[in-house]
Coordinates of C-alpha atoms in Angstrom, one line a residue:
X1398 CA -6.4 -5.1 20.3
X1399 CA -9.3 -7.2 19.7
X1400 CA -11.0 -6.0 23.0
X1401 CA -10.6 -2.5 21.6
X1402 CA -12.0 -3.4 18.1
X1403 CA -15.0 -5.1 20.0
X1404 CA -15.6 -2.1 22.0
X1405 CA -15.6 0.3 18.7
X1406 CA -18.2 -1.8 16.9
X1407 CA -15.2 -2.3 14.5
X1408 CA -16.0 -5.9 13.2
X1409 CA -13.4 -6.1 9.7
X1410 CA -11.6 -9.1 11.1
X1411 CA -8.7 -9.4 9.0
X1412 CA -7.5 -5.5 9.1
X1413 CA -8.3 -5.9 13.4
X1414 CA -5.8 -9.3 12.9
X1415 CA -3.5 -7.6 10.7
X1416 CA -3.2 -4.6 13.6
X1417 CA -3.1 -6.9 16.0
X1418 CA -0.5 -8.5 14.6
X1419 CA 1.6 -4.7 14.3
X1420 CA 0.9 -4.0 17.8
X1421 CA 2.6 -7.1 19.3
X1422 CA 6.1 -6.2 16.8
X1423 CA 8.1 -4.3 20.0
X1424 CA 10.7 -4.5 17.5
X1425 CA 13.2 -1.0 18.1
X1426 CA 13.7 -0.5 14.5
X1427 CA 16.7 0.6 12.9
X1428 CA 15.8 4.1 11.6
X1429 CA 15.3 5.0 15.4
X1430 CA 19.0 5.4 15.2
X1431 CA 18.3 8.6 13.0
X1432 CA 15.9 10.1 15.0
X1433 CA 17.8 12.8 16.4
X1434 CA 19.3 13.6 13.1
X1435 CA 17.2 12.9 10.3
X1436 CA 13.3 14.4 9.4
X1437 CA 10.8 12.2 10.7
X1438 CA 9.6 11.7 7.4
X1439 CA 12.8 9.7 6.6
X1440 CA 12.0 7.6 9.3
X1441 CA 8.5 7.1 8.7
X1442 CA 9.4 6.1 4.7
X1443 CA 11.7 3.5 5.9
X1444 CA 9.4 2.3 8.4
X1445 CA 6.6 2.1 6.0
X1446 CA 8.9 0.0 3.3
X1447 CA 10.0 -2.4 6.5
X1448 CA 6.2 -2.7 6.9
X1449 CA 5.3 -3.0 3.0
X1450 CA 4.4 -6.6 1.8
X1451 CA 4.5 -4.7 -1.6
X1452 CA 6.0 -1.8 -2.8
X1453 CA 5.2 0.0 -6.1
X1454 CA 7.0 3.4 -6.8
X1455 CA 7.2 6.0 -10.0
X1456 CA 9.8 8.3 -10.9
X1457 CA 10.2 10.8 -13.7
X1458 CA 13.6 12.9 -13.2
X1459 CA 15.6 10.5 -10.2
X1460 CA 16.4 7.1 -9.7
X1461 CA 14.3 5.7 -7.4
X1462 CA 15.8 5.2 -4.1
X1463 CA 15.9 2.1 -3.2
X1464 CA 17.9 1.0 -6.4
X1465 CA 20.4 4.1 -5.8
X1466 CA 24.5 3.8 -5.6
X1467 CA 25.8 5.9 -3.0
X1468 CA 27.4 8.4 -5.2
X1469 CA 24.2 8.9 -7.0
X1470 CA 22.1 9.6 -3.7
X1471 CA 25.4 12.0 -2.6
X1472 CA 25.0 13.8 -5.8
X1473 CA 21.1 14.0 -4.9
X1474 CA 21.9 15.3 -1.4
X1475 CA 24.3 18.2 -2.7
X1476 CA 21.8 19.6 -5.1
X1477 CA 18.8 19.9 -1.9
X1478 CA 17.6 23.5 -1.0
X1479 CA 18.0 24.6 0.9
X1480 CA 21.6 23.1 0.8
X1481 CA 22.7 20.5 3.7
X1482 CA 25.7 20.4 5.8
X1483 CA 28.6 17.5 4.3
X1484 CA 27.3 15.6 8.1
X1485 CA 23.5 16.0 7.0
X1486 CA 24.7 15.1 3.7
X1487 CA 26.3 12.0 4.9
X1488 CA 23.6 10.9 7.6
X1489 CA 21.1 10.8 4.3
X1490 CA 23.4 8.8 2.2
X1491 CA 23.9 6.2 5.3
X1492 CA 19.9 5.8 6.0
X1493 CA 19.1 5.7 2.0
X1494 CA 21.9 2.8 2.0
X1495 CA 20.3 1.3 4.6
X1496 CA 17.2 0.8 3.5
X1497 CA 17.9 -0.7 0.5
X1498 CA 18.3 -4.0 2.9
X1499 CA 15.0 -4.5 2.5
X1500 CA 15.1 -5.7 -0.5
X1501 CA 18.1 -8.6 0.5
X1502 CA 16.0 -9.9 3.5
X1503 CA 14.9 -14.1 3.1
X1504 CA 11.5 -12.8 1.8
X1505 CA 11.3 -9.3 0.5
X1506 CA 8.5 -7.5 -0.7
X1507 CA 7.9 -7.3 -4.7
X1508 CA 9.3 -4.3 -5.5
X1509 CA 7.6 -2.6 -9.1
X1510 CA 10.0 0.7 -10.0
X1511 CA 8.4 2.4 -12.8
X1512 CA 10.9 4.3 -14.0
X1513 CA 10.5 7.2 -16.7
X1514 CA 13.6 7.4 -19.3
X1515 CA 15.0 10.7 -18.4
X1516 CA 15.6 10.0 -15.0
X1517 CA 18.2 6.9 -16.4
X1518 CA 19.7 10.1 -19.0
X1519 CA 20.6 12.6 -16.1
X1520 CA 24.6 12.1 -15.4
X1521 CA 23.6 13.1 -11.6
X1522 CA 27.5 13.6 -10.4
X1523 CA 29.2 13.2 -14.0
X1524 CA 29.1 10.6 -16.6
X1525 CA 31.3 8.5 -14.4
X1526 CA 28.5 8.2 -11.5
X1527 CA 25.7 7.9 -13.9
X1528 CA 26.9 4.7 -15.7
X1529 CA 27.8 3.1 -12.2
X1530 CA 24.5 4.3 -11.6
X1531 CA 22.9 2.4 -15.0
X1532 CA 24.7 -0.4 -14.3
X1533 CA 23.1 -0.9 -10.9
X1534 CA 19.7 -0.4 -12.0
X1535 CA 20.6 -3.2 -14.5
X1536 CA 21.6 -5.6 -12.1
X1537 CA 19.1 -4.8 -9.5
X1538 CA 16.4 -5.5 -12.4
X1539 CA 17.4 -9.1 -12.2
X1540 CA 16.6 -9.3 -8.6
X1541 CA 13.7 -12.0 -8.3
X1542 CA 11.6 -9.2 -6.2
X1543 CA 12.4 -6.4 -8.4
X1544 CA 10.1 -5.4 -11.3
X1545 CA 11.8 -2.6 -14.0
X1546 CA 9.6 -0.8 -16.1
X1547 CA 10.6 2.1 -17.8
X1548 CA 8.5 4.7 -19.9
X1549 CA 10.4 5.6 -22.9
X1550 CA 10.7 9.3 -24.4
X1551 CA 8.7 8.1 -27.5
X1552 CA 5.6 7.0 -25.2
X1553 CA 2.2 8.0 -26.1
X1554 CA 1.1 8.3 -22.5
X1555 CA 1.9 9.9 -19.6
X1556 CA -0.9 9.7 -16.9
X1557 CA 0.6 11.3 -14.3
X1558 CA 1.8 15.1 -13.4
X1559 CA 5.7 14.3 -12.5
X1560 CA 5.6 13.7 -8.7
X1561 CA 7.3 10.6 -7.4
X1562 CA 4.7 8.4 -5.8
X1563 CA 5.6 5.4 -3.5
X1564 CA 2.7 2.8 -2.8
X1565 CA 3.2 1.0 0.4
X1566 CA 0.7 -2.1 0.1
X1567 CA -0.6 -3.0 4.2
X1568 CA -0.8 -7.0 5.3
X1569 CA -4.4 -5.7 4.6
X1570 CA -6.2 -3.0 1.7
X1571 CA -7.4 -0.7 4.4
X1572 CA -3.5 -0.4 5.8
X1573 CA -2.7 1.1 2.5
X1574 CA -0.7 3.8 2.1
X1575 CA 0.6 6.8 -0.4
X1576 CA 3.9 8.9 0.1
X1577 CA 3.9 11.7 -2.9
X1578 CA 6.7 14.2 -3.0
X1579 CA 6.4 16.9 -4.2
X1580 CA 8.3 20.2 -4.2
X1581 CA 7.5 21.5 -0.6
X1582 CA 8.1 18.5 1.1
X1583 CA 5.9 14.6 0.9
X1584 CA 3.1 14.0 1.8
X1585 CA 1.3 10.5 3.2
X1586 CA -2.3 9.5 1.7
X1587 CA -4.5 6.9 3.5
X1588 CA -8.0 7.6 2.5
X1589 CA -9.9 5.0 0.5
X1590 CA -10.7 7.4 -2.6
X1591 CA -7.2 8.3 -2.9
X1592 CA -5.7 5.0 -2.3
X1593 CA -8.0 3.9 -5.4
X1594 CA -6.5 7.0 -7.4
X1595 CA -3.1 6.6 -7.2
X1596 CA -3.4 2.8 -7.4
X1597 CA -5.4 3.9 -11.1
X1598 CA -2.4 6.3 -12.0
X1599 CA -0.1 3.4 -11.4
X1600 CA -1.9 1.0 -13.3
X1601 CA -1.6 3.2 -16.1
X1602 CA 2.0 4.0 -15.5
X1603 CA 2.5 0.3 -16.3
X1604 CA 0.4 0.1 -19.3
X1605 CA 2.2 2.6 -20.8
X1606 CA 6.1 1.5 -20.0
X1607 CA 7.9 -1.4 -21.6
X1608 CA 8.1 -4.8 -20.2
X1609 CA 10.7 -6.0 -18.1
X1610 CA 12.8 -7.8 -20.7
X1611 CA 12.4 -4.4 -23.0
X1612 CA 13.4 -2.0 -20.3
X1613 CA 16.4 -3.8 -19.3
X1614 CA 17.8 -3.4 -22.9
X1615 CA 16.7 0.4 -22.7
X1616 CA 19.1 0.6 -19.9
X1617 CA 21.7 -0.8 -21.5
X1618 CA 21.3 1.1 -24.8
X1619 CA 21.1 4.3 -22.4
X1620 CA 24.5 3.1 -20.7
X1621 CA 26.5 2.6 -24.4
X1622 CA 25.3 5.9 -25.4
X1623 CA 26.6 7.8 -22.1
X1624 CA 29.8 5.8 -23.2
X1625 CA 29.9 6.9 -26.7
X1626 CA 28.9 10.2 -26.2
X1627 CA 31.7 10.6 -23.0
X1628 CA 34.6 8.4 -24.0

């Protein structure tokens, strides 16, 4: 690898040590297991999150998926269009699940969720599901690598148009990378100009939502209400 950066003229040591570094993992990893049966977009996300020394994600309407119960991300999978066969459904679930492990290695990547209120209000697969669900979040919240912050309904601020965006930081800036989703499918951003946008967007995100502490007790104010309201 260094023989090829010195034959480009490329001379940013730490991003040709950082891919140097990338190039010797022969690791298989375990998404290739999916890869006769899942989009290679799923595999590419959970490549990207191994990958991650930081990961910094937004979501408006779901939970975000690494912090996701089963029965929540089944609920997900039944509502897709077009709709998925009970197999694909469960093939999803499994790799979702799966994924999550990265945040339960020995050293796993700070994790910042910035979570807007009405996705903890939507009783995805009943009231039943979406309390388990709440109750989750709130535990996973106390993880040491795990960062809450949720945007309330009474905010002031919104600086963003709705898509879920997941921020993969790289052992290095330039190895920075963007997944938005949006409604015809995601879509990965690498470019330096857009890097420093979406980094901006979540920046703002985060001045806007509560603090940790504060968003915890959101969550459990949203959790007594689905009890009160469905008893």
């Amino acid at each position: 690898m260094h023989t090829l950066a010195q034959f480009y003229g490329c001379t940013d040591q730490p991003l040709v040590d950082a891919l140097a570094v990338m190039a010797a993992d022969r690791t298989r990893g375990w998404w290739e297991e999916y890869r006769d049966t899942l989009p290679a977009r799923l595999l590419d996300l959970a490549e990207m999150e191994h990958h991650a020394t930081a990961l910094r994600v937004t979501q408006v309407i779901n939970v975000p998926g690494l912090l996701q119960t089963p029965e929540h991300a089944r609920a997900l999978f039944r509502e897709a269009v077009p709709a998925l066969r009970p197999h694909e459904i469960e093939y999803r679930i499994s790799h979702r699940i799966k994924r999550q492990a990265v945040l339960h290695r020995e050293q796993p990547p700070p994790y910042t969720a910035i979570v807007h209120e009405a996705a903890l209000r939507m009783q995805f697969g009943g009231r039943d599901v979406g309390r388990a669900q709440l109750r989750h979040v709130t535990e996973m919240s106390e993880h040491p690598a795990v960062t809450l912050r949720v945007i309330p309904f009474d905010g002031t601020s919104f600086p963003t148009t709705g898509h879920a965006i997941d921020y993969f930081h790289g052992p290095v800036a330039t190895l920075d990378t963007v997944e938005v989703d949006t409604a015809h499918g995601s879509e990965l951003v690498d470019a330096a100009g857009q890097l420093e946008k979406y980094r901006l967007v979540l920046d703002r995100m985060e001045a806007v939502a509560l603090k940790p502490g504060p968003s915890r007790d959101l969550v459990h104010r949203i959790t007594q209400d689905i009890r009160e309201a469905n008893p």
